PDB file of C-alpha atoms in Angstrom:
ATOM      1  CA  UNK A1246       2.162  31.744  -1.978  1.00  0.00           C
ATOM      2  CA  UNK A1247      -1.542  32.193  -2.750  1.00  0.00           C
ATOM      3  CA  UNK A1248      -3.866  30.808  -0.155  1.00  0.00           C
ATOM      4  CA  UNK A1249      -7.514  30.351   0.664  1.00  0.00           C
ATOM      5  CA  UNK A1250      -8.614  32.563   3.546  1.00  0.00           C
ATOM      6  CA  UNK A1251     -11.645  32.043   5.764  1.00  0.00           C
ATOM      7  CA  UNK A1252     -13.492  34.204   8.260  1.00  0.00           C
ATOM      8  CA  UNK A1253     -14.383  34.019  11.046  1.00  0.00           C
ATOM      9  CA  UNK A1254     -11.914  31.587  12.529  1.00  0.00           C
ATOM     10  CA  UNK A1255     -14.402  30.767  15.274  1.00  0.00           C
ATOM     11  CA  UNK A1256     -18.055  31.615  15.662  1.00  0.00           C
ATOM     12  CA  UNK A1257     -20.336  30.793  18.559  1.00  0.00           C
ATOM     13  CA  UNK A1258     -24.060  31.034  17.917  1.00  0.00           C
ATOM     14  CA  UNK A1259     -27.366  30.076  19.477  1.00  0.00           C
ATOM     15  CA  UNK A1260     -29.435  27.274  18.009  1.00  0.00           C
ATOM     16  CA  UNK A1261     -31.840  28.583  15.410  1.00  0.00           C
ATOM     17  CA  UNK A1262     -29.700  31.545  14.424  1.00  0.00           C
ATOM     18  CA  UNK A1263     -28.409  32.159  10.908  1.00  0.00           C
ATOM     19  CA  UNK A1264     -24.690  31.953  10.282  1.00  0.00           C
ATOM     20  CA  UNK A1265     -22.627  33.046   7.296  1.00  0.00           C
ATOM     21  CA  UNK A1266     -19.140  31.693   6.831  1.00  0.00           C
ATOM     22  CA  UNK A1267     -16.916  33.540   4.397  1.00  0.00           C
ATOM     23  CA  UNK A1268     -14.114  32.424   2.145  1.00  0.00           C
ATOM     24  CA  UNK A1269     -11.781  34.129  -0.278  1.00  0.00           C
ATOM     25  CA  UNK A1270     -10.540  31.468  -2.712  1.00  0.00           C
ATOM     26  CA  UNK A1271      -7.262  31.706  -4.599  1.00  0.00           C
ATOM     27  CA  UNK A1272      -7.769  34.474  -7.130  1.00  0.00           C
ATOM     28  CA  UNK A1273      -7.501  32.591 -10.431  1.00  0.00           C
ATOM     29  CA  UNK A1274      -9.389  29.534  -9.264  1.00  0.00           C
ATOM     30  CA  UNK A1275     -12.752  28.692 -10.746  1.00  0.00           C
ATOM     31  CA  UNK A1276     -13.993  25.776  -8.652  1.00  0.00           C
ATOM     32  CA  UNK A1277     -15.056  26.238  -5.062  1.00  0.00           C
ATOM     33  CA  UNK A1278     -16.021  23.810  -2.332  1.00  0.00           C
ATOM     34  CA  UNK A1279     -17.191  23.526   1.233  1.00  0.00           C
ATOM     35  CA  UNK A1280     -16.278  20.614   3.472  1.00  0.00           C
ATOM     36  CA  UNK A1281     -16.863  20.087   7.155  1.00  0.00           C
ATOM     37  CA  UNK A1282     -15.341  18.030   9.924  1.00  0.00           C
ATOM     38  CA  UNK A1283     -17.343  17.264  13.038  1.00  0.00           C
ATOM     39  CA  UNK A1284     -15.045  16.714  16.010  1.00  0.00           C
ATOM     40  CA  UNK A1285     -13.629  13.212  15.928  1.00  0.00           C
ATOM     41  CA  UNK A1286     -15.137  12.402  12.549  1.00  0.00           C
ATOM     42  CA  UNK A1287     -14.033  12.438   8.928  1.00  0.00           C
ATOM     43  CA  UNK A1288     -13.751  15.442   6.673  1.00  0.00           C
ATOM     44  CA  UNK A1289     -16.998  15.401   4.652  1.00  0.00           C
ATOM     45  CA  UNK A1290     -17.866  16.938   1.308  1.00  0.00           C
ATOM     46  CA  UNK A1291     -20.751  19.411   1.396  1.00  0.00           C
ATOM     47  CA  UNK A1292     -20.956  21.182  -1.941  1.00  0.00           C
ATOM     48  CA  UNK A1293     -19.076  22.204  -5.061  1.00  0.00           C
ATOM     49  CA  UNK A1294     -19.679  25.400  -7.010  1.00  0.00           C
ATOM     50  CA  UNK A1295     -18.685  26.421 -10.497  1.00  0.00           C
ATOM     51  CA  UNK A1296     -19.821  29.099 -12.910  1.00  0.00           C
ATOM     52  CA  UNK A1297     -22.148  30.594 -10.309  1.00  0.00           C
ATOM     53  CA  UNK A1298     -24.081  27.453  -9.643  1.00  0.00           C
ATOM     54  CA  UNK A1299     -23.894  24.330  -7.544  1.00  0.00           C
ATOM     55  CA  UNK A1300     -22.179  21.469  -9.390  1.00  0.00           C
ATOM     56  CA  UNK A1301     -22.727  18.772  -6.837  1.00  0.00           C
ATOM     57  CA  UNK A1302     -23.938  18.524  -3.261  1.00  0.00           C
ATOM     58  CA  UNK A1303     -24.009  15.853  -0.615  1.00  0.00           C
ATOM     59  CA  UNK A1304     -26.955  14.565   1.390  1.00  0.00           C
ATOM     60  CA  UNK A1305     -25.770  16.738   4.256  1.00  0.00           C
ATOM     61  CA  UNK A1306     -26.337  19.877   2.186  1.00  0.00           C
ATOM     62  CA  UNK A1307     -30.066  20.201   2.770  1.00  0.00           C
ATOM     63  CA  UNK A1308     -32.367  23.196   2.442  1.00  0.00           C
ATOM     64  CA  UNK A1309     -30.921  24.951   5.460  1.00  0.00           C
ATOM     65  CA  UNK A1310     -27.614  25.373   3.621  1.00  0.00           C
ATOM     66  CA  UNK A1311     -26.900  27.714   0.739  1.00  0.00           C
ATOM     67  CA  UNK A1312     -23.817  28.991  -1.038  1.00  0.00           C
ATOM     68  CA  UNK A1313     -23.205  32.177  -2.898  1.00  0.00           C
ATOM     69  CA  UNK A1314     -20.481  34.036  -4.717  1.00  0.00           C
ATOM     70  CA  UNK A1315     -21.748  37.557  -4.149  1.00  0.00           C
ATOM     71  CA  UNK A1316     -18.831  39.259  -5.856  1.00  0.00           C
ATOM     72  CA  UNK A1317     -15.648  38.388  -7.697  1.00  0.00           C
ATOM     73  CA  UNK A1318     -13.725  37.313  -4.631  1.00  0.00           C
ATOM     74  CA  UNK A1319     -15.930  35.983  -1.829  1.00  0.00           C
ATOM     75  CA  UNK A1320     -17.584  32.587  -1.541  1.00  0.00           C
ATOM     76  CA  UNK A1321     -20.026  32.159   1.321  1.00  0.00           C
ATOM     77  CA  UNK A1322     -21.784  29.327   3.117  1.00  0.00           C
ATOM     78  CA  UNK A1323     -25.026  30.236   4.865  1.00  0.00           C
ATOM     79  CA  UNK A1324     -26.731  28.063   7.439  1.00  0.00           C
ATOM     80  CA  UNK A1325     -30.247  29.394   7.855  1.00  0.00           C
ATOM     81  CA  UNK A1326     -31.287  27.964  11.196  1.00  0.00           C
ATOM     82  CA  UNK A1327     -28.421  26.327  13.002  1.00  0.00           C
ATOM     83  CA  UNK A1328     -28.778  23.098  14.920  1.00  0.00           C
ATOM     84  CA  UNK A1329     -26.557  21.641  17.611  1.00  0.00           C
ATOM     85  CA  UNK A1330     -25.278  19.047  15.147  1.00  0.00           C
ATOM     86  CA  UNK A1331     -24.012  21.779  12.824  1.00  0.00           C
ATOM     87  CA  UNK A1332     -21.159  22.353  15.263  1.00  0.00           C
ATOM     88  CA  UNK A1333     -18.059  21.515  13.239  1.00  0.00           C
ATOM     89  CA  UNK A1334     -15.018  22.894  11.486  1.00  0.00           C
ATOM     90  CA  UNK A1335     -16.001  24.154   8.055  1.00  0.00           C
ATOM     91  CA  UNK A1336     -13.341  24.183   5.365  1.00  0.00           C
ATOM     92  CA  UNK A1337     -13.480  26.131   2.154  1.00  0.00           C
ATOM     93  CA  UNK A1338     -11.404  24.889  -0.782  1.00  0.00           C
ATOM     94  CA  UNK A1339     -10.711  25.877  -4.357  1.00  0.00           C
ATOM     95  CA  UNK A1340      -8.854  24.709  -7.401  1.00  0.00           C
ATOM     96  CA  UNK A1341      -8.121  26.048 -10.829  1.00  0.00           C
ATOM     97  CA  UNK A1342      -9.250  23.026 -12.786  1.00  0.00           C
ATOM     98  CA  UNK A1343     -11.975  20.446 -12.569  1.00  0.00           C
ATOM     99  CA  UNK A1344      -9.636  17.660 -11.531  1.00  0.00           C
ATOM    100  CA  UNK A1345      -6.733  17.435  -9.188  1.00  0.00           C
ATOM    101  CA  UNK A1346      -5.875  18.622  -5.752  1.00  0.00           C
ATOM    102  CA  UNK A1347      -7.928  21.072  -3.748  1.00  0.00           C
ATOM    103  CA  UNK A1348      -6.403  23.929  -1.787  1.00  0.00           C
ATOM    104  CA  UNK A1349      -8.009  24.272   1.625  1.00  0.00           C
ATOM    105  CA  UNK A1350      -8.394  27.225   3.923  1.00  0.00           C
ATOM    106  CA  UNK A1351      -7.623  27.053   7.631  1.00  0.00           C
ATOM    107  CA  UNK A1352     -11.246  26.485   8.515  1.00  0.00           C
ATOM    108  CA  UNK A1353     -14.002  28.221  10.469  1.00  0.00           C
ATOM    109  CA  UNK A1354     -14.989  26.586  13.708  1.00  0.00           C
ATOM    110  CA  UNK A1355     -18.736  26.837  14.336  1.00  0.00           C
ATOM    111  CA  UNK A1356     -20.076  26.157  17.803  1.00  0.00           C
ATOM    112  CA  UNK A1357     -23.855  25.996  18.174  1.00  0.00           C
ATOM    113  CA  UNK A1358     -25.170  26.254  21.738  1.00  0.00           C
TER     114      UNK A1358
ATOM    115  CA  UNK B1168     -19.529   5.897   5.212  1.00  0.00           C
ATOM    116  CA  UNK B1169     -16.591   3.500   5.148  1.00  0.00           C
ATOM    117  CA  UNK B1170     -15.616   3.854   1.499  1.00  0.00           C
ATOM    118  CA  UNK B1171     -12.139   5.050   2.488  1.00  0.00           C
ATOM    119  CA  UNK B1172     -10.531   3.596   5.588  1.00  0.00           C
ATOM    120  CA  UNK B1173      -7.342   4.290   7.423  1.00  0.00           C
ATOM    121  CA  UNK B1174      -7.171   1.526   9.965  1.00  0.00           C
ATOM    122  CA  UNK B1175      -4.265   2.870  11.966  1.00  0.00           C
ATOM    123  CA  UNK B1176      -5.291   5.842  14.099  1.00  0.00           C
ATOM    124  CA  UNK B1177      -1.683   6.579  14.952  1.00  0.00           C
ATOM    125  CA  UNK B1178       1.895   5.777  13.980  1.00  0.00           C
ATOM    126  CA  UNK B1179       5.104   6.546  15.814  1.00  0.00           C
ATOM    127  CA  UNK B1180       8.441   6.554  13.976  1.00  0.00           C
ATOM    128  CA  UNK B1181      12.031   7.479  14.762  1.00  0.00           C
ATOM    129  CA  UNK B1182      13.570  10.365  12.858  1.00  0.00           C
ATOM    130  CA  UNK B1183      15.386   9.180   9.740  1.00  0.00           C
ATOM    131  CA  UNK B1184      13.383   5.972   9.453  1.00  0.00           C
ATOM    132  CA  UNK B1185      10.594   5.218   6.995  1.00  0.00           C
ATOM    133  CA  UNK B1186       6.971   6.064   7.755  1.00  0.00           C
ATOM    134  CA  UNK B1187       4.356   3.958   6.001  1.00  0.00           C
ATOM    135  CA  UNK B1188       0.752   5.092   6.143  1.00  0.00           C
ATOM    136  CA  UNK B1189      -1.934   2.836   4.766  1.00  0.00           C
ATOM    137  CA  UNK B1190      -5.353   3.352   3.234  1.00  0.00           C
ATOM    138  CA  UNK B1191      -8.016   0.988   1.910  1.00  0.00           C
ATOM    139  CA  UNK B1192     -11.008   1.764  -0.251  1.00  0.00           C
ATOM    140  CA  UNK B1193     -14.088  -0.149  -1.279  1.00  0.00           C
ATOM    141  CA  UNK B1194     -15.634   1.908  -4.081  1.00  0.00           C
ATOM    142  CA  UNK B1195     -14.491   0.576  -7.466  1.00  0.00           C
ATOM    143  CA  UNK B1196     -15.408   3.883  -9.082  1.00  0.00           C
ATOM    144  CA  UNK B1197     -12.542   5.663  -7.306  1.00  0.00           C
ATOM    145  CA  UNK B1198      -9.739   6.281  -9.754  1.00  0.00           C
ATOM    146  CA  UNK B1199      -7.829   9.210  -8.310  1.00  0.00           C
ATOM    147  CA  UNK B1200      -6.247   9.271  -4.881  1.00  0.00           C
ATOM    148  CA  UNK B1201      -4.660  11.968  -2.807  1.00  0.00           C
ATOM    149  CA  UNK B1202      -2.815  12.349   0.471  1.00  0.00           C
ATOM    150  CA  UNK B1203      -3.226  15.419   2.617  1.00  0.00           C
ATOM    151  CA  UNK B1204      -1.368  16.496   5.720  1.00  0.00           C
ATOM    152  CA  UNK B1205      -3.017  18.505   8.468  1.00  0.00           C
ATOM    153  CA  UNK B1206      -1.506  20.388  11.375  1.00  0.00           C
ATOM    154  CA  UNK B1207      -3.671  21.510  14.301  1.00  0.00           C
ATOM    155  CA  UNK B1208      -5.661  24.693  13.601  1.00  0.00           C
ATOM    156  CA  UNK B1209      -4.826  24.529   9.906  1.00  0.00           C
ATOM    157  CA  UNK B1210      -6.620  23.209   6.843  1.00  0.00           C
ATOM    158  CA  UNK B1211      -5.525  20.071   5.002  1.00  0.00           C
ATOM    159  CA  UNK B1212      -2.462  20.593   2.807  1.00  0.00           C
ATOM    160  CA  UNK B1213      -2.042  18.585  -0.377  1.00  0.00           C
ATOM    161  CA  UNK B1214       0.959  16.255  -0.428  1.00  0.00           C
ATOM    162  CA  UNK B1215       0.811  13.913  -3.373  1.00  0.00           C
ATOM    163  CA  UNK B1216      -1.670  12.197  -5.658  1.00  0.00           C
ATOM    164  CA  UNK B1217      -1.905   9.205  -7.934  1.00  0.00           C
ATOM    165  CA  UNK B1218      -4.156   8.234 -10.787  1.00  0.00           C
ATOM    166  CA  UNK B1219      -5.394   4.670 -11.121  1.00  0.00           C
ATOM    167  CA  UNK B1220      -3.455   4.269 -14.358  1.00  0.00           C
ATOM    168  CA  UNK B1221      -0.269   4.294 -12.301  1.00  0.00           C
ATOM    169  CA  UNK B1222       0.940   2.180  -9.426  1.00  0.00           C
ATOM    170  CA  UNK B1223       3.540   4.555  -8.067  1.00  0.00           C
ATOM    171  CA  UNK B1224       4.148   8.265  -7.855  1.00  0.00           C
ATOM    172  CA  UNK B1225       7.132   9.881  -6.218  1.00  0.00           C
ATOM    173  CA  UNK B1226       7.782  13.435  -5.076  1.00  0.00           C
ATOM    174  CA  UNK B1227      10.930  13.993  -3.062  1.00  0.00           C
ATOM    175  CA  UNK B1228      10.666  12.144   0.233  1.00  0.00           C
ATOM    176  CA  UNK B1229       7.078  11.114  -0.465  1.00  0.00           C
ATOM    177  CA  UNK B1230       6.014   8.114  -2.525  1.00  0.00           C
ATOM    178  CA  UNK B1231       2.499   6.821  -2.981  1.00  0.00           C
ATOM    179  CA  UNK B1232       1.875   3.238  -4.041  1.00  0.00           C
ATOM    180  CA  UNK B1233      -1.428   2.017  -5.434  1.00  0.00           C
ATOM    181  CA  UNK B1234      -2.531  -1.619  -5.543  1.00  0.00           C
ATOM    182  CA  UNK B1235      -5.792  -1.584  -7.482  1.00  0.00           C
ATOM    183  CA  UNK B1236      -6.509  -5.283  -7.143  1.00  0.00           C
ATOM    184  CA  UNK B1237      -6.281  -5.003  -3.366  1.00  0.00           C
ATOM    185  CA  UNK B1238      -7.928  -1.556  -3.326  1.00  0.00           C
ATOM    186  CA  UNK B1239      -5.061  -0.376  -1.186  1.00  0.00           C
ATOM    187  CA  UNK B1240      -2.711   2.558  -1.251  1.00  0.00           C
ATOM    188  CA  UNK B1241       0.144   3.591   0.943  1.00  0.00           C
ATOM    189  CA  UNK B1242       2.240   6.677   1.545  1.00  0.00           C
ATOM    190  CA  UNK B1243       5.929   6.243   2.249  1.00  0.00           C
ATOM    191  CA  UNK B1244       7.946   9.036   3.813  1.00  0.00           C
ATOM    192  CA  UNK B1245      11.700   8.539   3.669  1.00  0.00           C
ATOM    193  CA  UNK B1246      13.494   9.758   5.672  1.00  0.00           C
ATOM    194  CA  UNK B1247      10.967  10.861   8.259  1.00  0.00           C
ATOM    195  CA  UNK B1248      11.540  14.202   9.962  1.00  0.00           C
ATOM    196  CA  UNK B1249      10.052  15.653  13.163  1.00  0.00           C
ATOM    197  CA  UNK B1250       8.326  18.304  11.041  1.00  0.00           C
ATOM    198  CA  UNK B1251       6.354  15.524   9.367  1.00  0.00           C
ATOM    199  CA  UNK B1252       4.427  14.994  12.597  1.00  0.00           C
ATOM    200  CA  UNK B1253       0.805  15.712  11.669  1.00  0.00           C
ATOM    201  CA  UNK B1254      -2.470  14.017  10.780  1.00  0.00           C
ATOM    202  CA  UNK B1255      -2.369  12.367   7.346  1.00  0.00           C
ATOM    203  CA  UNK B1256      -5.564  11.909   5.377  1.00  0.00           C
ATOM    204  CA  UNK B1257      -6.116   9.643   2.441  1.00  0.00           C
ATOM    205  CA  UNK B1258      -8.773  10.846  -0.011  1.00  0.00           C
ATOM    206  CA  UNK B1259     -10.341   9.409  -3.140  1.00  0.00           C
ATOM    207  CA  UNK B1260     -12.256  10.713  -6.095  1.00  0.00           C
ATOM    208  CA  UNK B1261     -14.089   9.202  -9.052  1.00  0.00           C
ATOM    209  CA  UNK B1262     -14.223  10.005 -12.761  1.00  0.00           C
ATOM    210  CA  UNK B1263     -10.544  10.755 -13.144  1.00  0.00           C
ATOM    211  CA  UNK B1264     -10.716  13.204 -10.343  1.00  0.00           C
ATOM    212  CA  UNK B1265     -13.221  15.257 -12.247  1.00  0.00           C
ATOM    213  CA  UNK B1266     -16.178  14.650  -9.978  1.00  0.00           C
ATOM    214  CA  UNK B1267     -16.294  18.327  -9.169  1.00  0.00           C
ATOM    215  CA  UNK B1268     -13.887  18.073  -6.264  1.00  0.00           C
ATOM    216  CA  UNK B1269     -15.940  15.586  -4.339  1.00  0.00           C
ATOM    217  CA  UNK B1270     -13.306  13.898  -2.256  1.00  0.00           C
ATOM    218  CA  UNK B1271     -14.069  11.060   0.123  1.00  0.00           C
ATOM    219  CA  UNK B1272     -11.702  11.154   3.076  1.00  0.00           C
ATOM    220  CA  UNK B1273     -10.400   8.528   5.436  1.00  0.00           C
ATOM    221  CA  UNK B1274     -10.392   9.043   9.182  1.00  0.00           C
ATOM    222  CA  UNK B1275      -6.777  10.128   9.287  1.00  0.00           C
ATOM    223  CA  UNK B1276      -3.621   8.735  10.883  1.00  0.00           C
ATOM    224  CA  UNK B1277      -1.670  10.731  13.445  1.00  0.00           C
ATOM    225  CA  UNK B1278       2.026  10.463  12.607  1.00  0.00           C
ATOM    226  CA  UNK B1279       4.553  11.277  15.303  1.00  0.00           C
ATOM    227  CA  UNK B1280       8.211  11.407  14.333  1.00  0.00           C
ATOM    228  CA  UNK B1281      10.530  11.319  17.331  1.00  0.00           C
ATOM    229  CA  UNK B1282      13.929  13.036  17.189  1.00  0.00           C
TER     230      UNK B1282
END
């Protein structure tokens, strides 16, 4: 069964460092998303991406965040200068149509020290 | 952000019995609702969805009921199995689910099914 894969599964970084989280969406999907879940809190929408541009973003997704689809398979989330409060589980998701259910990856845990 | 609320942090059920998980929402623009299941160290897995034009959707052991006037939905699992033990998230979307995958999640309910 096709699945969304994410790397790394866990990354520890120092405050102020840049981090890139990588995702390989399901191959025929066209819509890509990043969500995050801070420990003990809700899963929160960050950004959606379609046709090589951001479709929608939340208030959380400020200038320190960026997304990119550098090639035909990868979808990345970059955090330019990490803060302690960026520590969370980051989930990538994709779907093959604008509506309907999203397929989530297993997540990348980011710990900022 | 309390637009989607799951007021029960946990639920414990005996194997074979019915599990009922509840979810309330406040945003009248929401018109598409989903339930996800999540095991530890895994991402959310889609279970079932319902559009606001319906009041019930059934898929095997899982049934979702939507009460638009009360802004309430529930997930019924019958019969419950130990493998159903997980965190269940309610999620909502606007614009017929076409709001570019922007789902608003509830806090989750931990379901434990005892053998």
